[in-house]
Coordinates of C-alpha atoms in Angstrom, one line a residue:
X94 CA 0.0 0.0 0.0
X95 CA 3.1 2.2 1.2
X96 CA 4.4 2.2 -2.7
X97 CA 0.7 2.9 -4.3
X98 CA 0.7 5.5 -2.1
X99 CA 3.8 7.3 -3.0
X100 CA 2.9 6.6 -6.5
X101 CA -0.1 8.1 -6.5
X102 CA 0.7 11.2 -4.5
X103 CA 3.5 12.1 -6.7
X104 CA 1.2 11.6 -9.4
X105 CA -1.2 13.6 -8.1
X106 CA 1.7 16.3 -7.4
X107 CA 2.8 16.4 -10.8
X108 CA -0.3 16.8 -12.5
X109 CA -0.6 19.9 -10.6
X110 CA 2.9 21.6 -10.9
X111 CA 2.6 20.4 -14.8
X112 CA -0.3 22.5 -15.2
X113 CA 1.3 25.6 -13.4
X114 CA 4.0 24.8 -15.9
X115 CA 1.6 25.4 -18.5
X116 CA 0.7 28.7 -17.0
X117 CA 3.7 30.3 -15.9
X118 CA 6.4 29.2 -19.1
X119 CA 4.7 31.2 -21.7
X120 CA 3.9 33.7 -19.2
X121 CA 7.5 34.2 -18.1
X122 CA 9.0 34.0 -22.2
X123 CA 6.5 36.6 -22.4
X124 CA 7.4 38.7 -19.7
X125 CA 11.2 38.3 -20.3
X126 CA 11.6 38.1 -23.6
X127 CA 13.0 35.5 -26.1
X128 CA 16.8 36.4 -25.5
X129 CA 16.2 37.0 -21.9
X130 CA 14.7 34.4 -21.1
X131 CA 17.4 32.5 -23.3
X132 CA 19.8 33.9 -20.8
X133 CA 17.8 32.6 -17.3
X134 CA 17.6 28.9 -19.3
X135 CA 21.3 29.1 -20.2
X136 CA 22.7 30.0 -16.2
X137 CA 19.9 27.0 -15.0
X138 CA 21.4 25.0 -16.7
X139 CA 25.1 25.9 -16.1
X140 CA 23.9 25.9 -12.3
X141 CA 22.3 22.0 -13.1
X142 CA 26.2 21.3 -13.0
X143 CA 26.7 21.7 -9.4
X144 CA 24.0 18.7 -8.9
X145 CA 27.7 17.0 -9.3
X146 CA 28.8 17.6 -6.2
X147 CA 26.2 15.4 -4.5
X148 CA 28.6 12.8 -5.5
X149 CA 25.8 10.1 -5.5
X150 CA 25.4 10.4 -1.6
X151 CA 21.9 11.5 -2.3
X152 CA 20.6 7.7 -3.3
X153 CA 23.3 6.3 -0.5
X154 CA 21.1 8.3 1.8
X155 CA 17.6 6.9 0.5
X156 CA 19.4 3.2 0.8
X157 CA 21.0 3.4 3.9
X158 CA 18.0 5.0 6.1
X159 CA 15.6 2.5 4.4
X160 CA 17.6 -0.2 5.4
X161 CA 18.3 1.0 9.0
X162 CA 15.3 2.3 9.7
X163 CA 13.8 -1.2 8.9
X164 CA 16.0 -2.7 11.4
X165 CA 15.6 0.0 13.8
X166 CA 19.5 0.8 13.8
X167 CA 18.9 4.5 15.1
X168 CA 22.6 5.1 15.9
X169 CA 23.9 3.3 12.2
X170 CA 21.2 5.9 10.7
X171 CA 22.4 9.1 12.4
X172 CA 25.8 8.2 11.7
X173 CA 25.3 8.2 8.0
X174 CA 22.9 10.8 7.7
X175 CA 25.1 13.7 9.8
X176 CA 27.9 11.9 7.5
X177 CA 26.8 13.0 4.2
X178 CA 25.0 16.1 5.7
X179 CA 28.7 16.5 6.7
X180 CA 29.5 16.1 2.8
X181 CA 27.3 18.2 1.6
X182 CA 28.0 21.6 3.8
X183 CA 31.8 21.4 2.3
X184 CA 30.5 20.8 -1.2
X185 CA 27.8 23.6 -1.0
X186 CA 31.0 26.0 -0.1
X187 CA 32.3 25.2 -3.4
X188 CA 29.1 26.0 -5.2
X189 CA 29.3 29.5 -3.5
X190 CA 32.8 29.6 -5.0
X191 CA 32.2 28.5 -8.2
X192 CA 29.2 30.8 -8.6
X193 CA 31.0 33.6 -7.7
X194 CA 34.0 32.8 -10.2
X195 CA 31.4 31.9 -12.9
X196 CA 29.9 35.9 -12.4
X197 CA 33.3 37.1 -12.4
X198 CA 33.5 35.7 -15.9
X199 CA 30.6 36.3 -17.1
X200 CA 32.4 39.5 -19.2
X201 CA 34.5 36.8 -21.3
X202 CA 31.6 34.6 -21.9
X203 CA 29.5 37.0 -24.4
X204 CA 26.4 35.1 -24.5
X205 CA 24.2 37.5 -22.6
X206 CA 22.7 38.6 -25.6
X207 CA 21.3 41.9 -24.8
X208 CA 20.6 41.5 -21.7
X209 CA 22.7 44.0 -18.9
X210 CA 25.8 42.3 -17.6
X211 CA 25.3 43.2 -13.9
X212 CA 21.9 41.7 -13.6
X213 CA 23.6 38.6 -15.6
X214 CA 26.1 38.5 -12.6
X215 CA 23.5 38.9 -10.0
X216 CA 21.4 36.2 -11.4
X217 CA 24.6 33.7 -11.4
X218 CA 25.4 34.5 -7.9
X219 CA 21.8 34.2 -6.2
X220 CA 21.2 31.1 -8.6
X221 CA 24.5 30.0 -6.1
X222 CA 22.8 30.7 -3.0
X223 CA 19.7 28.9 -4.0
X224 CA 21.6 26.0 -5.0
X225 CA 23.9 25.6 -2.0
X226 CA 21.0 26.0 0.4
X227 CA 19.0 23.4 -1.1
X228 CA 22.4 20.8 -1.4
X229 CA 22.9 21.4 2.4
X230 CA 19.3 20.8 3.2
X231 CA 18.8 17.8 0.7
X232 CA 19.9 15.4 2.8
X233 CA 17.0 15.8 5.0
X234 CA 14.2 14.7 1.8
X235 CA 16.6 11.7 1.2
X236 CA 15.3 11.0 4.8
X237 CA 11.9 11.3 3.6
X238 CA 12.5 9.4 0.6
X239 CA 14.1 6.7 2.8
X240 CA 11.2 5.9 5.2
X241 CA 8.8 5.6 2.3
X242 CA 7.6 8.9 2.6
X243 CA 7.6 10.1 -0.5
X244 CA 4.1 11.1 -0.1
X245 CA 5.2 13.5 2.0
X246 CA 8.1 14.9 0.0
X247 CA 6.1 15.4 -2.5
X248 CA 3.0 17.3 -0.9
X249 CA 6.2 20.4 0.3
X250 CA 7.1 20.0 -3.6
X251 CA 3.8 21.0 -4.9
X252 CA 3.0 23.5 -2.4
X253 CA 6.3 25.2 -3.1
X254 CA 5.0 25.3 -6.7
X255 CA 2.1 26.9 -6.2
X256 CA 4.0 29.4 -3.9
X257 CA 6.4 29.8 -6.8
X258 CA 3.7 30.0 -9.2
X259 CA 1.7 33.2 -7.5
X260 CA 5.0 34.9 -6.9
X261 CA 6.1 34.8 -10.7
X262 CA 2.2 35.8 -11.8
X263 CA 2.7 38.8 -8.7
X264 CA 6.4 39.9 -9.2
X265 CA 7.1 39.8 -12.6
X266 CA 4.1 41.8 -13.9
X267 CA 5.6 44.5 -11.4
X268 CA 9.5 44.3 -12.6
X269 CA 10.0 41.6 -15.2
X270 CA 14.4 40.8 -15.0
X271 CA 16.2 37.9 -13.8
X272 CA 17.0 40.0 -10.6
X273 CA 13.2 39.5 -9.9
X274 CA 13.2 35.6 -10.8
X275 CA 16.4 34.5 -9.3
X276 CA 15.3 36.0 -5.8
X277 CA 11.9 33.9 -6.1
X278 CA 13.3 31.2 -6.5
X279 CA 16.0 31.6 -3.8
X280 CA 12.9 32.7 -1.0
X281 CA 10.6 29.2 -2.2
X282 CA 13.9 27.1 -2.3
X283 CA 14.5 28.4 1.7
X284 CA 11.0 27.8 2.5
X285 CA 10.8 24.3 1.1
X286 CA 13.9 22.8 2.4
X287 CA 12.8 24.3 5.7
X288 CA 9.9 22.2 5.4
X289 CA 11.6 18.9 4.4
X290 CA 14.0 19.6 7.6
X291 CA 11.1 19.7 10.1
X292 CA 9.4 16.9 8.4
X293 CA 12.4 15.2 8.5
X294 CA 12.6 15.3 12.4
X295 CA 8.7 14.5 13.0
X296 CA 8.8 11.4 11.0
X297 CA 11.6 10.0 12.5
X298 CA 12.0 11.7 16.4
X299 CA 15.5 9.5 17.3
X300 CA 17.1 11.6 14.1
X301 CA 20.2 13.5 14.8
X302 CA 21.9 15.5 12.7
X303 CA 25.2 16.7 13.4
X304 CA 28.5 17.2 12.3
X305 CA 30.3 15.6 15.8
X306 CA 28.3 11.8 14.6
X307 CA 30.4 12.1 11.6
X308 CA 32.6 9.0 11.1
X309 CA 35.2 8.0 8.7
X310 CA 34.3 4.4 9.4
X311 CA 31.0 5.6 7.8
X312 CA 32.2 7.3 5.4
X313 CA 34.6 4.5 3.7
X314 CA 31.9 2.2 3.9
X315 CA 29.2 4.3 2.0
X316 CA 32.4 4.8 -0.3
X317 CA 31.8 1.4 -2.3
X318 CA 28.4 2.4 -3.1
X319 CA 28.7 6.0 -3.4
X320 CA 31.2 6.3 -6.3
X321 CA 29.3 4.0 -8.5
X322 CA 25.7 6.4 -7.6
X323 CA 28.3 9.6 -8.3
X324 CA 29.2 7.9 -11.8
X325 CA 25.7 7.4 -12.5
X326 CA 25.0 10.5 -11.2
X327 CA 27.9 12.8 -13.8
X328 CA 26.3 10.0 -16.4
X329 CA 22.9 11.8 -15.8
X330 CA 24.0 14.8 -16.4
X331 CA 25.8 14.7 -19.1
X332 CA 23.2 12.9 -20.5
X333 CA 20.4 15.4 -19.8
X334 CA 22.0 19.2 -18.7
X335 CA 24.9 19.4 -21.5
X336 CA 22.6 19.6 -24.7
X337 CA 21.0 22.7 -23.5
X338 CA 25.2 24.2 -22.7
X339 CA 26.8 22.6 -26.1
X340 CA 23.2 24.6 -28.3
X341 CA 24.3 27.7 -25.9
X342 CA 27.8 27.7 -26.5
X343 CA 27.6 27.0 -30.1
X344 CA 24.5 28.5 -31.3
X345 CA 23.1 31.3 -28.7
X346 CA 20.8 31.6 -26.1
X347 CA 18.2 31.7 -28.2
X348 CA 18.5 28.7 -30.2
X349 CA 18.4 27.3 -26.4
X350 CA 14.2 27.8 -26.5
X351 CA 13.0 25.7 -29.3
X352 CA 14.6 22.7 -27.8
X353 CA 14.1 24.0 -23.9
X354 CA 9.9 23.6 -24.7
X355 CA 10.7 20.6 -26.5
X356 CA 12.8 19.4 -23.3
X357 CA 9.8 20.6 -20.7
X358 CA 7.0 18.9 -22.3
X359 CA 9.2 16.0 -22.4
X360 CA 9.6 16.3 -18.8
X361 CA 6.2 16.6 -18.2
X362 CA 5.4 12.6 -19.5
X363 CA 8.7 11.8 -17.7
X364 CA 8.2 13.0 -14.5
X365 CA 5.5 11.5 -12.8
X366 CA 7.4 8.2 -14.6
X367 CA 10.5 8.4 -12.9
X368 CA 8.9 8.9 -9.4
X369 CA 8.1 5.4 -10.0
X370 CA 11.6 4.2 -10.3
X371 CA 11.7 6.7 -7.1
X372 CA 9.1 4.6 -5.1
X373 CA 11.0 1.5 -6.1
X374 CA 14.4 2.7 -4.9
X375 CA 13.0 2.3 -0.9
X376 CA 11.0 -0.7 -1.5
X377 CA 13.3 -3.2 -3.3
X378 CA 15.8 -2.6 -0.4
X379 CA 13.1 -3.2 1.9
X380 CA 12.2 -6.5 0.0
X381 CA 15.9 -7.1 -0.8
X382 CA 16.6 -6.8 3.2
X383 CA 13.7 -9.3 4.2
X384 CA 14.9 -12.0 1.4
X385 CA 11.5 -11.3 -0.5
X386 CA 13.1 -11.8 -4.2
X387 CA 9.7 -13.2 -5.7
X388 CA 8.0 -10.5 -4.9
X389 CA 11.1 -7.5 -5.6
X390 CA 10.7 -9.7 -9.3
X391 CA 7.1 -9.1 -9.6
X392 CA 7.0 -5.8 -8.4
X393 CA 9.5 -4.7 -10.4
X394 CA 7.6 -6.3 -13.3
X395 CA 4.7 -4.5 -12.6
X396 CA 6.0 -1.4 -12.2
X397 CA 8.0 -1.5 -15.8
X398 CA 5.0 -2.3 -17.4
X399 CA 3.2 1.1 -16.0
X400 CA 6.3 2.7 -16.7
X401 CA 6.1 1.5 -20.3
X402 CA 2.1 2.2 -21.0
X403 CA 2.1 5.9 -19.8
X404 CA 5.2 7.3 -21.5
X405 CA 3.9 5.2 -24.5
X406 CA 0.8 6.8 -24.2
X407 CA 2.3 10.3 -23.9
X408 CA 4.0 9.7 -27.1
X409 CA 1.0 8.9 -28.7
X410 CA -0.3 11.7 -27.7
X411 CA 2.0 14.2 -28.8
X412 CA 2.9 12.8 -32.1
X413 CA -1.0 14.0 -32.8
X414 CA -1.2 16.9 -30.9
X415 CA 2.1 18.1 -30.4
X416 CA 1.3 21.3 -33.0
X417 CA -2.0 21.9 -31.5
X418 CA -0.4 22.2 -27.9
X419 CA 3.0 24.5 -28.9
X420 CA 1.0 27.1 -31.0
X421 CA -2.0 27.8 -28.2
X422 CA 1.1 27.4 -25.3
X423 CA 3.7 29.2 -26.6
X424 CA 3.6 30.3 -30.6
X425 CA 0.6 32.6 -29.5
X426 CA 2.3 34.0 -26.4
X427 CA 5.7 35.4 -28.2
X428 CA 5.9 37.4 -31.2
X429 CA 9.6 36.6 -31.6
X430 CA 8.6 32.8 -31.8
X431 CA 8.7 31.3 -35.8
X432 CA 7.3 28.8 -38.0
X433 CA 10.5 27.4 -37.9
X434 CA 10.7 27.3 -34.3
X435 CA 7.7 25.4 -34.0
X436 CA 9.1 23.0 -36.5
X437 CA 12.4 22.4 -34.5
X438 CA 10.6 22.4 -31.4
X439 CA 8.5 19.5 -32.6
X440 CA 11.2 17.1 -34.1
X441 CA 13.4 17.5 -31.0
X442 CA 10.2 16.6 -28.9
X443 CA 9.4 13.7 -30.9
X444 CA 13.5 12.4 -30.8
X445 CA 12.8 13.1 -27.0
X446 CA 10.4 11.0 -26.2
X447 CA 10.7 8.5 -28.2
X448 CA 13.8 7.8 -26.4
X449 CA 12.2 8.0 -23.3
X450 CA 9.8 4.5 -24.1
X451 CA 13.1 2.7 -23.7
X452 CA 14.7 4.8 -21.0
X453 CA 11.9 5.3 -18.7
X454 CA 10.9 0.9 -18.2
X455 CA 15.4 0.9 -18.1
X456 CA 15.1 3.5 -14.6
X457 CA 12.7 0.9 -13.0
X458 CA 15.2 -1.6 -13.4
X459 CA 17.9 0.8 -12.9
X460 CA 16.5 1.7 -9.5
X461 CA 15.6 -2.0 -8.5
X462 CA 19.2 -2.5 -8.8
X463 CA 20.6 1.1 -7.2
X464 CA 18.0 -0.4 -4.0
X465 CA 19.7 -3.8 -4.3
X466 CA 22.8 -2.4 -3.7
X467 CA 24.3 -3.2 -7.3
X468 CA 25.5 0.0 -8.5
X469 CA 28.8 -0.9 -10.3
X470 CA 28.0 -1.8 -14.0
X471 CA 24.8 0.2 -14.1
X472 CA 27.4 3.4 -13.3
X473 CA 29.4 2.1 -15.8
X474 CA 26.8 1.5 -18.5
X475 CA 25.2 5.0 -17.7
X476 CA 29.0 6.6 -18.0
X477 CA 29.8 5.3 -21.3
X478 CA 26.2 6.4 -22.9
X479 CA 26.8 10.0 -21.6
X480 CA 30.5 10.4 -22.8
X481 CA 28.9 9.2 -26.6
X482 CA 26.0 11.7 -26.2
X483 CA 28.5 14.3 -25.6
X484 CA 30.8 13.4 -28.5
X485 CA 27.4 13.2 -30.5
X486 CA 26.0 16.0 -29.6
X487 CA 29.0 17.8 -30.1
X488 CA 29.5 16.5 -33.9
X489 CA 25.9 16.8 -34.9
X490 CA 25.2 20.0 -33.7
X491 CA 27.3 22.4 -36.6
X492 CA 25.9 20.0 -38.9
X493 CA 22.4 18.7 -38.3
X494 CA 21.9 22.4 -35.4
X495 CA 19.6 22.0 -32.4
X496 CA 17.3 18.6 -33.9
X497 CA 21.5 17.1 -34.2
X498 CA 21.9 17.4 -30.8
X499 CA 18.5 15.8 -29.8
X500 CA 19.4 12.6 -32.0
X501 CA 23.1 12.7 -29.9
X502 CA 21.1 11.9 -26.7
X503 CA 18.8 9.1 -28.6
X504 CA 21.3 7.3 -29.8
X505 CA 23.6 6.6 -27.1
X506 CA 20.5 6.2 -24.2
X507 CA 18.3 3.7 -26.7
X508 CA 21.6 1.6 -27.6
X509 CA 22.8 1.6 -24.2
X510 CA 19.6 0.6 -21.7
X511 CA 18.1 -1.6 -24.4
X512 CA 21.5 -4.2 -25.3
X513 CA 23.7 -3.4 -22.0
X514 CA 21.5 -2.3 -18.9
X515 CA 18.4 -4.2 -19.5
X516 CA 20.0 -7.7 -20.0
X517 CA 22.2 -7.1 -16.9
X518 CA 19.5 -6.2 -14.4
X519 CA 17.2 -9.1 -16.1
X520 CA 19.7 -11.5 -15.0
X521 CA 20.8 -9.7 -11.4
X522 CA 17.3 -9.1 -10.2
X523 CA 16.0 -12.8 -11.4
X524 CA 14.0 -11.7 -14.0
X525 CA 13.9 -12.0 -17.8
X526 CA 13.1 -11.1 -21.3
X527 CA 10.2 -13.2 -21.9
X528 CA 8.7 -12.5 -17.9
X529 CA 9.2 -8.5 -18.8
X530 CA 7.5 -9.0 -22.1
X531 CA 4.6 -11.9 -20.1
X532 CA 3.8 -9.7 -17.3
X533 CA 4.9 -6.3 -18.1
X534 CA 4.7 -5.5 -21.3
X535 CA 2.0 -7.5 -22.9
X536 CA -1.1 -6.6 -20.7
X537 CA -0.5 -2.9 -22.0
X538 CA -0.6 -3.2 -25.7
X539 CA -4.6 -3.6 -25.7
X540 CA -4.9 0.1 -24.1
X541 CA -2.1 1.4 -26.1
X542 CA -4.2 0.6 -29.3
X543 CA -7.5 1.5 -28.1
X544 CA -5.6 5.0 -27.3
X545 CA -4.1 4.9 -30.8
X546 CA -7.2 4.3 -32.3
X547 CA -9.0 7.1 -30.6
X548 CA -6.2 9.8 -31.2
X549 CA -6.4 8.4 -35.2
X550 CA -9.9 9.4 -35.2
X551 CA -9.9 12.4 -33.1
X552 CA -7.4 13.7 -35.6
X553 CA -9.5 13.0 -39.1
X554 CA -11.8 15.7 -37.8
X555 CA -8.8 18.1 -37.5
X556 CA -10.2 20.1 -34.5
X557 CA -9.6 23.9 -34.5
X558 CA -6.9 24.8 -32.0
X559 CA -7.8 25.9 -28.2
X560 CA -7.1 25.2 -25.0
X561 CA -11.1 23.8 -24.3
X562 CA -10.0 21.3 -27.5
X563 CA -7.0 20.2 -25.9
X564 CA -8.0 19.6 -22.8
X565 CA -11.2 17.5 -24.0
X566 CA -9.0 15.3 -26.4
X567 CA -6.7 14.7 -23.4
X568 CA -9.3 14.0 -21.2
X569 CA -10.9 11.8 -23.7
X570 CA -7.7 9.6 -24.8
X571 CA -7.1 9.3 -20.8
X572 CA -10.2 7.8 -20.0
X573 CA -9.9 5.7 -23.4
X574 CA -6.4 4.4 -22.0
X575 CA -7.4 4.0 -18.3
X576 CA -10.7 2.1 -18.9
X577 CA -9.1 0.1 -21.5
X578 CA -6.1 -1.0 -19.0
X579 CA -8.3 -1.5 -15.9
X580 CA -10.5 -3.8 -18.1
X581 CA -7.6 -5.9 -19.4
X582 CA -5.9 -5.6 -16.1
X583 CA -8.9 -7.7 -14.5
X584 CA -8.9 -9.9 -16.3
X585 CA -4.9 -10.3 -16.9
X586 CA -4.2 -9.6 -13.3
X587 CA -2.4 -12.3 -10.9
X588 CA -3.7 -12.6 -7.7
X589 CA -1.0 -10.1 -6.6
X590 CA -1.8 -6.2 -5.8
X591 CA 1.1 -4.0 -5.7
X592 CA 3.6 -4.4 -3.0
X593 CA 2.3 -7.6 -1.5
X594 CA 3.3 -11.0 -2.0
X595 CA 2.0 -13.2 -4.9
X596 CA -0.2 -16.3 -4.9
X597 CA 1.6 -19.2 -3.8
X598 CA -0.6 -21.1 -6.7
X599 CA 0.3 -18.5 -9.6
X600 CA 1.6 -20.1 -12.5
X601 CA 4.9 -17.8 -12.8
X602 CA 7.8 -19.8 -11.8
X603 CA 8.8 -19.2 -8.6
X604 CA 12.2 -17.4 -7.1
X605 CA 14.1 -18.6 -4.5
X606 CA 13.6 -16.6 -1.3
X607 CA 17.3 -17.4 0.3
X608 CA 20.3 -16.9 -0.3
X609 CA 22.5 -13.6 -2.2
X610 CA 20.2 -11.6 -4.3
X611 CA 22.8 -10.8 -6.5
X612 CA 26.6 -11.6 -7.2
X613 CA 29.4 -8.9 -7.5
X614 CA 27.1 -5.8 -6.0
X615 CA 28.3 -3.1 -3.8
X616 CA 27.1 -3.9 -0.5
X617 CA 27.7 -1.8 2.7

């Protein structure tokens, strides 16, 4: 019940800081400006960098609290909590440092565009602030995230959104500049990660955080599992934060828009997905720690198969109503946006996600094995498809421009999670091809072609273009796609409901319940 919860909650979350998203993007590029608002995308993501310095201690925190919180280890949890809250206060002292060397640059960069070079420098520099007050703080939603609480988390997420949200609609119609925005975001990060920290504390009373519980011993033995979640971690990055640098760098800030609303609707479908590879994290160390390996295998079944109908579905979705959706959200809104805008826009978003129908069923089994405790090859894999996005991107984006750059991250992350990560984790978690394609992947295909069919015939009528259209065909391919999977669910469905343990009579082969879950993992 724990994981449906968290599931749902962030589900629910998301939905609602998607459609303030909707609201406030086109609002702000209208507000700002193309080339300003070029600018705030372009120090975001030159901020994004800093999520480095976590080092990976951030899912070593999830882990290790799950685990010892299950066993009730109160002192082993402090200890590694204050450890890598420890960690985190020296690394957010080099964000401050780097921020303020990155402003005192700024001169030399020359990709400001128009926009005044002082406000560019304050931006940078409270961008800092914001970020090393949310590293030093982070530790304490890892908590959260830890004790199954994502619930939780998520409920300070979405309120902070909404804070967020009024502020921009308030603020910026008074003094629209990055001056106004960077100091919005830098009040809601404080108030949110003030949030998580007393949360923290009332969910779990016997935490204590502090730097004298800091122990090497600790330290060298979250080592082993750290590095590998700090590779996967750079891996992520590189995969996801460079494109929108290597278009700045090479193109201008404004070239950065087309594919930044590309990237954020993206997002949107593979958000909510990825805070199921989130819930699993917790709960296959739970079942890994009680020696419940038939049910981690058909949870983590399960959960790739939702994985793999909804960002299905979203690309259905937008491959027919992509246009419809950029011209009312942002074409409309900004005179500076082009036909030809609108037309990069759309092939980067359908490179995008198309990638993510193989990347977003790889994080479930990605997180299954990060909760495991087998970090090593996944680092690796996740490594190697980053550094050849990179070098694609890189080589493709003189040539091909912005679309170039989108195929250098499809590449490397389809290639990658379909031939190296998913065989891997098929055979380390005890599953396999033909179970993921039995249990996982096969129930969805009815819903996926009723929703199909309905978006082919919703289409042949060419609706006129409107938000009251838009939402009514979503709506309307939603209910298709949920009534469709619920029916074939009941009657597909093994005994089983999510999180608890299967029939003893079901006709899936069974998994041994003793013994190592997995051979040559990082354990602590």
């Amino acid at each position: 019940m724990t994981l449906r919860k968290n599931i749902l909650t962030s589900w629910v979350g998301h939905v609602v800081i998607m459609v303030l998203g909707f609201f406030m993007l086109p609002f702000v590029l209208g507000a700002l400006g193309k080339s300003t608002y070029g600018v705030w995308l372009f120090i975001n993501a030159l901020a994004g960098y800093s999520s480095l310095l976590y080092m990976g201690f951030g899912a070593t925190v999830c882990r290790y609290v799950a685990k010892h919180a299950h066993r009730e280890e109160w002192t082993d949890l402090n200890n590694v909590v204050s450890a890598v809250f420890g960690v985190y206060c020296a690394m957010a002292g080099v964000v401050l440092l780097a921020s303020a060397g990155l402003a005192a640059v700024a001169p030399w960069l020359d990709r400001w565009g128009t926009q005044s070079l002082g406000e560019v420098q304050l931006a940078i520099l409270l961008n800092g602030v914001s970020t090393a007050f949310g590293m030093v703080t982070s530790v304490y939603g890892g908590v959260l995230i830890g004790t199954q609480r994502i619930d939780l988390k998520q409920s300070i997420e979405t309120g902070a959104a909404l804070i967020r949200f009024a502020l921009v609609f308030a603020l910026l119609l008074w003094r629209p500049s990055l001056t106004t925005l960077s100091l919005i975001f830098l009040a809601v990060t404080i108030a949110e990660n003030a949030l998580l920290v007393y949360f923290a504390y009332r969910q779990l009373p016997t935490l204590s955080v502090r730097l004298s519980n800091v122990r090497r011993s600790v330290l060298r033995d979250c080592f082993g599992f750290t590095v590998f979640s700090a590779l996967a971690l750079i891996a992520e990055h590189l995969m996801y934060m460079t494109d929108t640098v290597v278009i700045g760098l090479c193109l201008g800030v404004e070239a950065v828009v087309p594919y930044a609303i590309a990237l954020r609707i993206c997002q949107m479908a593979q958000t909510p997905l990825s805070k199921i590879g989130e819930a699993m994290l917790p709960k296959a160390g739970e079942l890994h720690a009680t020696g419940k390996r038939q049910e981690l295998v058909e949870t983590t079944e399960r959960m790739l198969g939702l994985a793999f109908v909804l960002i299905t579905a979203a690309f259905i979705g937008c491959w027919f109503f992509a246009p419809m959706l950029v011209d009312i959200w942002v074409a409309r809104k900004d005179p500076s946006w082009t036909p030809a805008d609108t037309q990069t826009c759309l092939a980067v978003l359908s490179i995008l996600l198309g990638a993510q129908i193989v990347a977003q069923p790889a994080t479930v089994l990605r997180k299954t094995l990060l909760g495991i405790g087998n970090v090593r090859y996944p680092a690796f894999i996740d490594l190697g498809a980053a550094l050849v996005n990179l070098g694609l991107s890189l080589a493709f984006v003189f040539s091909v421009g912005v679309v170039g750059v989108a195929w250098g991250t499809f590449i490397p992350l389809v290639l990658f999670e379909l031939f190296l990560l998913a065989p891997y984790a098929n055979r380390e978690v005890g599953t396999s091809w033909s179970r993921l394609f039995r249990h996982g992947l096969l129930p969805q295909l009815p819903a996926l072609a009723a929703l199909l069919t309905y978006c082919c015939v919703v289409a042949s009528f060419q609706p006129s273009h409107g938000w009251p259209q838009l939402l009514s065909i979503a709506a309307g391919g939603g209910a298709v796609l949920g009534a469709t999977w619920w029916l074939t669910r009941s009657r597909l469905r093994r005994p089983a409901r999510w999180g608890s343990a299967s029939n003893p009579s079901s006709s899936v082969a069974k998994v041994p319940s003793v013994g190592p879950l997995t051979t040559g993992s990082v354990s602590p």
